PDB file of C-alpha atoms in Angstrom:
ATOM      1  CA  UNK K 464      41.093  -7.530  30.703  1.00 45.00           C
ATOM      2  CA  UNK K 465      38.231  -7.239  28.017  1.00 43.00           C
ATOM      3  CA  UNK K 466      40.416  -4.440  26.078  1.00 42.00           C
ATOM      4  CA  UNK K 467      43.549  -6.401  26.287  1.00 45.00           C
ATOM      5  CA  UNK K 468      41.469  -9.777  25.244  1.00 44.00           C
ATOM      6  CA  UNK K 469      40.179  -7.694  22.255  1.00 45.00           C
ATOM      7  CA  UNK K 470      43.287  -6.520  21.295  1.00 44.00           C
ATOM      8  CA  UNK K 471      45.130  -9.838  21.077  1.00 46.00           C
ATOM      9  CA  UNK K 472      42.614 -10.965  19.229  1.00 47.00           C
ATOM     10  CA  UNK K 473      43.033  -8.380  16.310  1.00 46.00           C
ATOM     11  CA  UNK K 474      47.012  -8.691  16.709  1.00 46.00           C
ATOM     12  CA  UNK K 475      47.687 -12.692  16.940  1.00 47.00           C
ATOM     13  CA  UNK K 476      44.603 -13.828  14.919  1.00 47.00           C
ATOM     14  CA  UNK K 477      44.339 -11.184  12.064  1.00 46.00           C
ATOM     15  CA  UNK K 478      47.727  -9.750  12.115  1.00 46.00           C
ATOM     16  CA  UNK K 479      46.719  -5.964  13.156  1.00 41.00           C
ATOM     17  CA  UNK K 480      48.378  -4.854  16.053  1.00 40.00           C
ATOM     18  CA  UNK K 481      46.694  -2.160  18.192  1.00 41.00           C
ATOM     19  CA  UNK K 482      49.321   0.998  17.657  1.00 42.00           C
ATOM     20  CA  UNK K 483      49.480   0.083  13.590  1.00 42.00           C
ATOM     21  CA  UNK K 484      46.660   1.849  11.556  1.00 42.00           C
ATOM     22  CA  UNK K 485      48.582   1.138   8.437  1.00 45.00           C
ATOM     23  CA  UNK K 486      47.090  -1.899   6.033  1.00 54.00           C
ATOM     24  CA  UNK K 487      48.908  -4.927   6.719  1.00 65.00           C
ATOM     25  CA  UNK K 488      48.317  -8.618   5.044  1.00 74.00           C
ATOM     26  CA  UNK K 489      45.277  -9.879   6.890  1.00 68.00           C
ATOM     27  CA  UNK K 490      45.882 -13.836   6.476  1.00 76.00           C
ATOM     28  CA  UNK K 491      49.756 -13.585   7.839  1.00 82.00           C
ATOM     29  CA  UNK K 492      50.020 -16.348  10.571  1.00 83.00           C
ATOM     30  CA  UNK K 493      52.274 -15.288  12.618  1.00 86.00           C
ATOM     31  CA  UNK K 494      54.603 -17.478  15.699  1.00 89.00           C
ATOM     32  CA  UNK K 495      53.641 -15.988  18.652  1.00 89.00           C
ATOM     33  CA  UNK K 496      55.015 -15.434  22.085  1.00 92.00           C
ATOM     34  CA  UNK K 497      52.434 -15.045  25.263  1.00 92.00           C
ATOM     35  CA  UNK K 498      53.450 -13.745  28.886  1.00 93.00           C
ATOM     36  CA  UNK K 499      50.653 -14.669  30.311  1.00 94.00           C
ATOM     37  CA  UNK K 500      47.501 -16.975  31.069  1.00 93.00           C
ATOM     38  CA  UNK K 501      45.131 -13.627  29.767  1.00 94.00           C
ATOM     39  CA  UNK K 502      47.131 -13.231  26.363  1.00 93.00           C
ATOM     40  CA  UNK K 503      46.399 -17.932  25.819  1.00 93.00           C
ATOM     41  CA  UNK K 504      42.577 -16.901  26.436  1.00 94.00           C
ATOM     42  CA  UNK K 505      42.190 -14.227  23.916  1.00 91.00           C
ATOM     43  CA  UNK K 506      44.738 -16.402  21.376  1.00 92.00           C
ATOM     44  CA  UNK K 507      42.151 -19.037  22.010  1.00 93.00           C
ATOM     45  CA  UNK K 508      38.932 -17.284  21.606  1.00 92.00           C
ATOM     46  CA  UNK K 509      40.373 -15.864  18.414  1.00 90.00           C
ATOM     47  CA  UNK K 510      41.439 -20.000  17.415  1.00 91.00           C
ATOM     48  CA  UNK K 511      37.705 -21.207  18.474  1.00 92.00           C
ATOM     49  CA  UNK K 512      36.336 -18.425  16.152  1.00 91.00           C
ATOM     50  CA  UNK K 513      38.967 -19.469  13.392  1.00 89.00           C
ATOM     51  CA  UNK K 514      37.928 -22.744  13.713  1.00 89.00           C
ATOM     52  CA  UNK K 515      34.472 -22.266  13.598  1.00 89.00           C
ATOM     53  CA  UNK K 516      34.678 -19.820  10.201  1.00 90.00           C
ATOM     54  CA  UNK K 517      36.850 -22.461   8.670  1.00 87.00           C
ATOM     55  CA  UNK K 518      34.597 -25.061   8.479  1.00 83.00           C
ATOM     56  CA  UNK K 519      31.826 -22.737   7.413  1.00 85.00           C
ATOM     57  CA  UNK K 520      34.106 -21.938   4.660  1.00 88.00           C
ATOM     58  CA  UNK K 521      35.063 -25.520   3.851  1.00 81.00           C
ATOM     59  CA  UNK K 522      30.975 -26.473   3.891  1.00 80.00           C
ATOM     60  CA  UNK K 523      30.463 -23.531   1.713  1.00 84.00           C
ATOM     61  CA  UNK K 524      33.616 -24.617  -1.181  1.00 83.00           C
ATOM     62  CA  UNK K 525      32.080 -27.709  -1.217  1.00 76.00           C
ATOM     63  CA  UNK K 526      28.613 -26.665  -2.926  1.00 77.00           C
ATOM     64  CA  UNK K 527      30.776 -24.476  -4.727  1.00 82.00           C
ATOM     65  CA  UNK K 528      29.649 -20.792  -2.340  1.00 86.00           C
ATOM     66  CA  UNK K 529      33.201 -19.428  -1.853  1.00 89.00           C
ATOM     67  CA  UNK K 530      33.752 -16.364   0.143  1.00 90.00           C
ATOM     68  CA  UNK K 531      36.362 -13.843   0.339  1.00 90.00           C
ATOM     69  CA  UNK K 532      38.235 -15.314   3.454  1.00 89.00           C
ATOM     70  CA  UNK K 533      40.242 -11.221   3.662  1.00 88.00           C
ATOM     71  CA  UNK K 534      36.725  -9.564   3.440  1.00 91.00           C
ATOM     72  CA  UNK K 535      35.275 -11.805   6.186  1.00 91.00           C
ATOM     73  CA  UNK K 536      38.290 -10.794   8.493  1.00 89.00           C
ATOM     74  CA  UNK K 537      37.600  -6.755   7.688  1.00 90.00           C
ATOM     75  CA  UNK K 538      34.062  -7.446   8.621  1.00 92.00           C
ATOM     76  CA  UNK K 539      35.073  -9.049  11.874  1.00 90.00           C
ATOM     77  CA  UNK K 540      37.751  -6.211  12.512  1.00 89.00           C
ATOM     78  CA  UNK K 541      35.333  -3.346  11.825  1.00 91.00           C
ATOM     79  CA  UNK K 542      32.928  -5.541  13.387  1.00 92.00           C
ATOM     80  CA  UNK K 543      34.968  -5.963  17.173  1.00 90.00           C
ATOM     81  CA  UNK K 544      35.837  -2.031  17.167  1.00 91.00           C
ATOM     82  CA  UNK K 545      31.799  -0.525  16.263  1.00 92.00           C
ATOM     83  CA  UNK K 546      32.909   0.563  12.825  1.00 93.00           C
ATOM     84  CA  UNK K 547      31.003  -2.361  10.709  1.00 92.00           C
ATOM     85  CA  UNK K 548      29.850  -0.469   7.528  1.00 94.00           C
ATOM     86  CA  UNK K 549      26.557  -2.497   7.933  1.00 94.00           C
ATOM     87  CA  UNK K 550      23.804  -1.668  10.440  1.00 93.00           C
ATOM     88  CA  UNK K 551      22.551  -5.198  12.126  1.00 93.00           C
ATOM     89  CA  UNK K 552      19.349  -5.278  10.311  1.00 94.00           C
ATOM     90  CA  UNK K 553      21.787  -5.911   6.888  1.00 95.00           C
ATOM     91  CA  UNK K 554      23.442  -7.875   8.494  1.00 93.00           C
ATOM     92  CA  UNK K 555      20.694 -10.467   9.263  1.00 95.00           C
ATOM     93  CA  UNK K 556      19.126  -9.933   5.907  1.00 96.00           C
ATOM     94  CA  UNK K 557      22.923 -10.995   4.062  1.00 95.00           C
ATOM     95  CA  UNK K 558      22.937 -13.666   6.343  1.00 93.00           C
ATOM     96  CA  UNK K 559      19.834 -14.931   5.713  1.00 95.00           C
ATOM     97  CA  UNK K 560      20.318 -14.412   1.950  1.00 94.00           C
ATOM     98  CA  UNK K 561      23.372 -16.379   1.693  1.00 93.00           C
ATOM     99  CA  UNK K 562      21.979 -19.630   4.133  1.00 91.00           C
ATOM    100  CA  UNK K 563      19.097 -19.763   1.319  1.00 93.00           C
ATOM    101  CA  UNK K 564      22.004 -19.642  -1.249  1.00 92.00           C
ATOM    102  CA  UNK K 565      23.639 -22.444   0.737  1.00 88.00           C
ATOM    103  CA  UNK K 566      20.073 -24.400   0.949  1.00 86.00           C
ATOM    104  CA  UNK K 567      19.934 -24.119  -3.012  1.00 89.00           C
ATOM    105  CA  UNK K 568      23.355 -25.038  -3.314  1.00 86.00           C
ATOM    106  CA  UNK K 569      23.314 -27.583  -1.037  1.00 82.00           C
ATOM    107  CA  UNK K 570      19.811 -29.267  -2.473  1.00 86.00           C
ATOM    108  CA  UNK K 571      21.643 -29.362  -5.883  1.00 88.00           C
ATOM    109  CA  UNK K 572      24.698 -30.948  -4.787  1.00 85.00           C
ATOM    110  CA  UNK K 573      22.643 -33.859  -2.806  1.00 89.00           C
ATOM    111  CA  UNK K 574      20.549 -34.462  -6.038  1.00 91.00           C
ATOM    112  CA  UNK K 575      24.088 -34.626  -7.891  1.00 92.00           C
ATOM    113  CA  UNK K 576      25.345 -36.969  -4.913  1.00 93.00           C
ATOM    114  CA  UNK K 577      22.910 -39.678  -5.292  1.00 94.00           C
ATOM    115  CA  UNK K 578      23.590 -40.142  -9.140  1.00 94.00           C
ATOM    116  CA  UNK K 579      27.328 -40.016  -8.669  1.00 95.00           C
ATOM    117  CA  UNK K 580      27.284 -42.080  -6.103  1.00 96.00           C
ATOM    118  CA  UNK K 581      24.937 -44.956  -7.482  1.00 96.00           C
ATOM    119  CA  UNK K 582      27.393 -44.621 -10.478  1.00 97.00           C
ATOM    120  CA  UNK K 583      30.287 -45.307  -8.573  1.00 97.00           C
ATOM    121  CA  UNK K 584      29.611 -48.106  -6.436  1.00 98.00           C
ATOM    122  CA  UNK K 585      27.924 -49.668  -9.725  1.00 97.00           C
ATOM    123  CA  UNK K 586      31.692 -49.470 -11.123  1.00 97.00           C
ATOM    124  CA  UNK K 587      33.031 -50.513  -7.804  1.00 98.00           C
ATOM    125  CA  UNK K 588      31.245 -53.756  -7.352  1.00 97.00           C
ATOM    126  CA  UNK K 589      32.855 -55.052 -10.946  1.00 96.00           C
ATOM    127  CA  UNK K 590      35.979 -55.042  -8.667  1.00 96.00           C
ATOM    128  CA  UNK K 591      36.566 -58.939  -8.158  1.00 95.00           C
ATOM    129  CA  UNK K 592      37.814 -58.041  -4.276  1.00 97.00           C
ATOM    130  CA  UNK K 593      34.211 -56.175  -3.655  1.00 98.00           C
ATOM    131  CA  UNK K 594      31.588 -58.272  -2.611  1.00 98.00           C
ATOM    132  CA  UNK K 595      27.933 -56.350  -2.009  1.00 97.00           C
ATOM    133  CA  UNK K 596      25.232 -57.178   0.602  1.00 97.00           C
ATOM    134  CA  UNK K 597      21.347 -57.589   0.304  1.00 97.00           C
ATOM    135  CA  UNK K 598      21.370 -53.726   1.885  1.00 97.00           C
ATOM    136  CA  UNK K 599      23.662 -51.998  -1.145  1.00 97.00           C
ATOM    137  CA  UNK K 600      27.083 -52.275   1.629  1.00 98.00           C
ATOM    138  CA  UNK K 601      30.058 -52.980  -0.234  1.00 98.00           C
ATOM    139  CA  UNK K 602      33.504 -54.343   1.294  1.00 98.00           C
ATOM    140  CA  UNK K 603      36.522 -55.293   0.613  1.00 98.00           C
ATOM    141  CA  UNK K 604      38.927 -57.875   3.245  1.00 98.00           C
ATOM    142  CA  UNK K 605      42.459 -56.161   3.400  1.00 97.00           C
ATOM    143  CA  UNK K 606      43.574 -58.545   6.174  1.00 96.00           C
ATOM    144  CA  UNK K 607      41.644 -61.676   7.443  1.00 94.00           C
ATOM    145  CA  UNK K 608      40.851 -61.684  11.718  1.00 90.00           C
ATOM    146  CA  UNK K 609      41.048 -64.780  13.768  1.00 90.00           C
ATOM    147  CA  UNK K 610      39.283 -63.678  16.645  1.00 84.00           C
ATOM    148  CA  UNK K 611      35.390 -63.348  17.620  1.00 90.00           C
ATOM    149  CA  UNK K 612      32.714 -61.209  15.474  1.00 95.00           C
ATOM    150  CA  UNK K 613      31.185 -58.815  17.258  1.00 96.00           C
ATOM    151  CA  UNK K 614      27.029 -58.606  17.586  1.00 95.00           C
ATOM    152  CA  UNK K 615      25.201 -55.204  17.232  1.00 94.00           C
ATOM    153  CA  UNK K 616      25.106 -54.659  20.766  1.00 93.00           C
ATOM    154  CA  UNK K 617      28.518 -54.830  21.872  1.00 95.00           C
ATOM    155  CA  UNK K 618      31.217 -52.227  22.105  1.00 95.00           C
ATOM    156  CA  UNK K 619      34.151 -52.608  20.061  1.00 96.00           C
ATOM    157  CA  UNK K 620      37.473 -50.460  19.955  1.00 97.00           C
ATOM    158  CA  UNK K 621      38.614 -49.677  16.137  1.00 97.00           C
ATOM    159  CA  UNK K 622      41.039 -47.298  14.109  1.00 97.00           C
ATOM    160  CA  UNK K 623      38.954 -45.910  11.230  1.00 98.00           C
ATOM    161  CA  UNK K 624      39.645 -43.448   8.438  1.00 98.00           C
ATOM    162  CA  UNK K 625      36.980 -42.317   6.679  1.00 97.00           C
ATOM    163  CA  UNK K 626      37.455 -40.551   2.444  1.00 97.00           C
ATOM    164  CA  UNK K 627      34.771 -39.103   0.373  1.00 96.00           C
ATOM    165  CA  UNK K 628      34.980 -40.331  -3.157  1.00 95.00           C
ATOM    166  CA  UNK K 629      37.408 -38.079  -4.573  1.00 94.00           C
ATOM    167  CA  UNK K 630      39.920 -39.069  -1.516  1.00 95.00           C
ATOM    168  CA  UNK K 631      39.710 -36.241   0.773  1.00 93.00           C
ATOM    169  CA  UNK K 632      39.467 -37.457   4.321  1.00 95.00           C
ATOM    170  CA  UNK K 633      36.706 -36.525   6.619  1.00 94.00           C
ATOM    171  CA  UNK K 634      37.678 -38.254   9.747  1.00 95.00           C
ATOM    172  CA  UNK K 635      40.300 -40.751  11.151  1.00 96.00           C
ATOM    173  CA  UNK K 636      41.259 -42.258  14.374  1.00 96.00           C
ATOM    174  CA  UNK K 637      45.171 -42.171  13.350  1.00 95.00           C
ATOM    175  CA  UNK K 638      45.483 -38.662  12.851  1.00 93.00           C
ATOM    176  CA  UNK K 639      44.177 -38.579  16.704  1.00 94.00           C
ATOM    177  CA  UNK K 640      46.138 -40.848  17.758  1.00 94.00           C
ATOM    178  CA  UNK K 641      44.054 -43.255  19.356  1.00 95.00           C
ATOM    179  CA  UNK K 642      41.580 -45.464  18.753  1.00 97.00           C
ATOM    180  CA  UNK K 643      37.842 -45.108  18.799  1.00 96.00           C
ATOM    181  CA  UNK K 644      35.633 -47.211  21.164  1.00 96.00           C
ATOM    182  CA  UNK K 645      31.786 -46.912  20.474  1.00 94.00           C
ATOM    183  CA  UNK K 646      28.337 -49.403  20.723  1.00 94.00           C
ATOM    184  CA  UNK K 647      28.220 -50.532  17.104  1.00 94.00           C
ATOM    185  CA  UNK K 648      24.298 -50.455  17.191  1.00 93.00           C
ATOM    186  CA  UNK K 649      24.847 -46.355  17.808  1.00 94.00           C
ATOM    187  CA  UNK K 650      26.719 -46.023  14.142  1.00 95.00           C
ATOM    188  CA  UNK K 651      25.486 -45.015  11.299  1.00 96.00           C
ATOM    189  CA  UNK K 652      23.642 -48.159   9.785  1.00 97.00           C
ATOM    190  CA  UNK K 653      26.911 -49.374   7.162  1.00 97.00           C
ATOM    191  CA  UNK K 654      29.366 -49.603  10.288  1.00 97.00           C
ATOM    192  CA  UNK K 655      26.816 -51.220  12.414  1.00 97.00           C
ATOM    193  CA  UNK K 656      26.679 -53.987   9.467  1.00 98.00           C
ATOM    194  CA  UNK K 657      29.751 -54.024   8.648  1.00 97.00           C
ATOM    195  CA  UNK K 658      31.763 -54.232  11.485  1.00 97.00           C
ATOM    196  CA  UNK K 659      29.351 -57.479  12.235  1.00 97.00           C
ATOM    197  CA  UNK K 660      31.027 -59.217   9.531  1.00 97.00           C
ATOM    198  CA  UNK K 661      34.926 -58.349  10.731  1.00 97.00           C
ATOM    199  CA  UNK K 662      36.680 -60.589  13.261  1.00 96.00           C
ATOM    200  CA  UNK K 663      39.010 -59.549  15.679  1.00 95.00           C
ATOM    201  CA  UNK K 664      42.235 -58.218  13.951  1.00 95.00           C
ATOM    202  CA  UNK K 665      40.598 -57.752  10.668  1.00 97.00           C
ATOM    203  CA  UNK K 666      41.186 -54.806   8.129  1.00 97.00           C
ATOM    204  CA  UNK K 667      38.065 -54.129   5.978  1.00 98.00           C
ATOM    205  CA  UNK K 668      37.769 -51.473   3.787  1.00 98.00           C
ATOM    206  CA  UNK K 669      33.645 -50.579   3.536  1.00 98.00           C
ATOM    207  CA  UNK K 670      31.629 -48.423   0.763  1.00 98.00           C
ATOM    208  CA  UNK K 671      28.425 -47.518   2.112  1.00 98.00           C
ATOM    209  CA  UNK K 672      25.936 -45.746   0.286  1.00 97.00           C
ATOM    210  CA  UNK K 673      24.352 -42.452   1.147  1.00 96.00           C
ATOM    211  CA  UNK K 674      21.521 -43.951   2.846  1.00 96.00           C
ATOM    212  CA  UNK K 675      23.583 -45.967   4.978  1.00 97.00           C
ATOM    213  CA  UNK K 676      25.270 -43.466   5.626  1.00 97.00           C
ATOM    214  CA  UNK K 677      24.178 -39.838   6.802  1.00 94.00           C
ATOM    215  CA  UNK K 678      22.114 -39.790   4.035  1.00 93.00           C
ATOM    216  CA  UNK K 679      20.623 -36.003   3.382  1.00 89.00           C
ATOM    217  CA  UNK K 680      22.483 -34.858   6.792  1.00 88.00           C
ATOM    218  CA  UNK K 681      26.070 -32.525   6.090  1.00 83.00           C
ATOM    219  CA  UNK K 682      28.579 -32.521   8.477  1.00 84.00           C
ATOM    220  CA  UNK K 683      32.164 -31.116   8.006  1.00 80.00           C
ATOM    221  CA  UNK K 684      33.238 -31.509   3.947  1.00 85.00           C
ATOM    222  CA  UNK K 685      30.511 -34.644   3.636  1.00 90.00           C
ATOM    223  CA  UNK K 686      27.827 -33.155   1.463  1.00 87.00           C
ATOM    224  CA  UNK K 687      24.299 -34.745   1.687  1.00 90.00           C
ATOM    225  CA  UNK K 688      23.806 -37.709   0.115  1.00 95.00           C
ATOM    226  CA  UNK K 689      27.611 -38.546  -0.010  1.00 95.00           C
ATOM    227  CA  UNK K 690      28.813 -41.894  -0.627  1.00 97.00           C
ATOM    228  CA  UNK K 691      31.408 -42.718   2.009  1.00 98.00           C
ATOM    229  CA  UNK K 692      34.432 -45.209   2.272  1.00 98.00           C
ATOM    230  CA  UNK K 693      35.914 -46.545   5.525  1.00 98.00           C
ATOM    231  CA  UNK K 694      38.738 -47.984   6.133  1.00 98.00           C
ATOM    232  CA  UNK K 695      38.310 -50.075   9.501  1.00 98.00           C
ATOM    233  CA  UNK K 696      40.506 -52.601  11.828  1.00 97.00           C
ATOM    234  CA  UNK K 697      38.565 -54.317  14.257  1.00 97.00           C
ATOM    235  CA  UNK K 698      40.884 -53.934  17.303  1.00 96.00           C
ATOM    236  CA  UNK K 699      38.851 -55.706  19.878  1.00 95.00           C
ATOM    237  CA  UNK K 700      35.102 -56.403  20.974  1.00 94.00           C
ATOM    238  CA  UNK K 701      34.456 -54.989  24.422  1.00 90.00           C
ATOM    239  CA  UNK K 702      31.829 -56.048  27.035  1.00 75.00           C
ATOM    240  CA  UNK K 703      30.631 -58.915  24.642  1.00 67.00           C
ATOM    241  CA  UNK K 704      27.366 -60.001  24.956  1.00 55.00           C
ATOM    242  CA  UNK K 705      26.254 -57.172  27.494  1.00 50.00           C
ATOM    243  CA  UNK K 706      23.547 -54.759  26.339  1.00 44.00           C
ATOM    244  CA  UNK K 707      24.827 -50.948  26.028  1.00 40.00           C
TER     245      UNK K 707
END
């Protein structure tokens, strides 16, 4: 089962079957046809491996480290079959060079966040539909509620989707499918204001500042010190008034 695991791998994932030595193109995705239950698992250790290298890669575009996505797929390939033209002790010591590459990188992006991001929501609050808080929160009403506010202890059910600045999204309930139900006092600190000023069946749209935010944390695309915007409808306030 291991051999024929490996060997699915290679073929579905990276486009190399097993009897082909010849050079083939190593990002071809392929449609894909499995007999069996043995032929899903290796097409899904392949995908969770995939996954995983893709948002390395996306982290890594992001400060502006891009890597050969057909060399890191030869390494793999080589890697899987013993033949890796590096011995592990190079391996570790590439490795470790390029996460202090990504540490620089990433440092220099943060300190370029937190300017570009003050400059921004500076702009932004001239917008006669912004209004600011006391904390540095910004929001916008896109559609009034009628129904209760919720408190920072209750748990409240909303569809969300979340941008950076230059519009990419991060995140969104929609794209799921379904909505998101969470304590609002286990957000990051913008949401857990925020959403305290919506009423049942509101739309807000909120621009919280990095340290609202996840301030010098990454995760995903967001970059530390990233200046987020949410758009948010308060769907309904669950176990109101109970502590979570």
């Amino acid at each position: 089962m291991k051999k024929a695991a490996i060997a699915l791998v290679v073929a579905s994932v990276f486009g190399i079957t097993a009897c082909q030595q010849q050079e083939t193109d190593p990002l071809k995705v392929e449609e894909l046809k499995f007999e069996n239950k043995e032929q899903e698992y290796a097409y899904a250790f392949g995908a969770s491996v995939g996954t995983f290298v893709e948002q390395r890669l996306a982290e890594q575009k992001d400060v502006n480290v891009e890597l050969d996505p057909a060399l890191i797929i030869k390494g793999f390939t080589a890697s899987i079959q013993g033949k890796s033209q590096f011995e592990m002790g190079e391996i570790q010591t590439l490795n470790s060079e390029l996460d202090k590459v990504m540490k620089e990188a990433q440092l220099a992006k943060a300190q370029a966040n937190v300017a570009k991001g003050k400059e921004w929501l500076v702009e932004n609050a001239k917008n006669e539909n912004v209004v600011q808080t006391e904390s540095g929160l910004q929001y916008e009403v896109l559609t009034a509620g009628e129904g209760d506010k919720p408190s920072a202890q209750d748990t409240v059910k909303v569809h969300y989707r979340g941008t950076l600045l230059d519009g990419r999204e991060f995140d969104s309930s929609y794209s799921r499918g379904e909505p998101a139900v969470f304590p609002l006092h286990r957000v990051i600190a913008g949401w857990t204001e925020g959403v305290q000023l919506m009423s049942e069946g509101a739309k807000y749209k909120f621009f919280i500042p990095s340290e609202l935010a996840y301030g010098e944390r990454a995760t995903g695309i967001i970059t530390p010190n990233s200046t987020l915007i949410f758009e948010v409808e308060l769907l309904e306030i669950m176990n109101k008034g109970e502590s979570n």
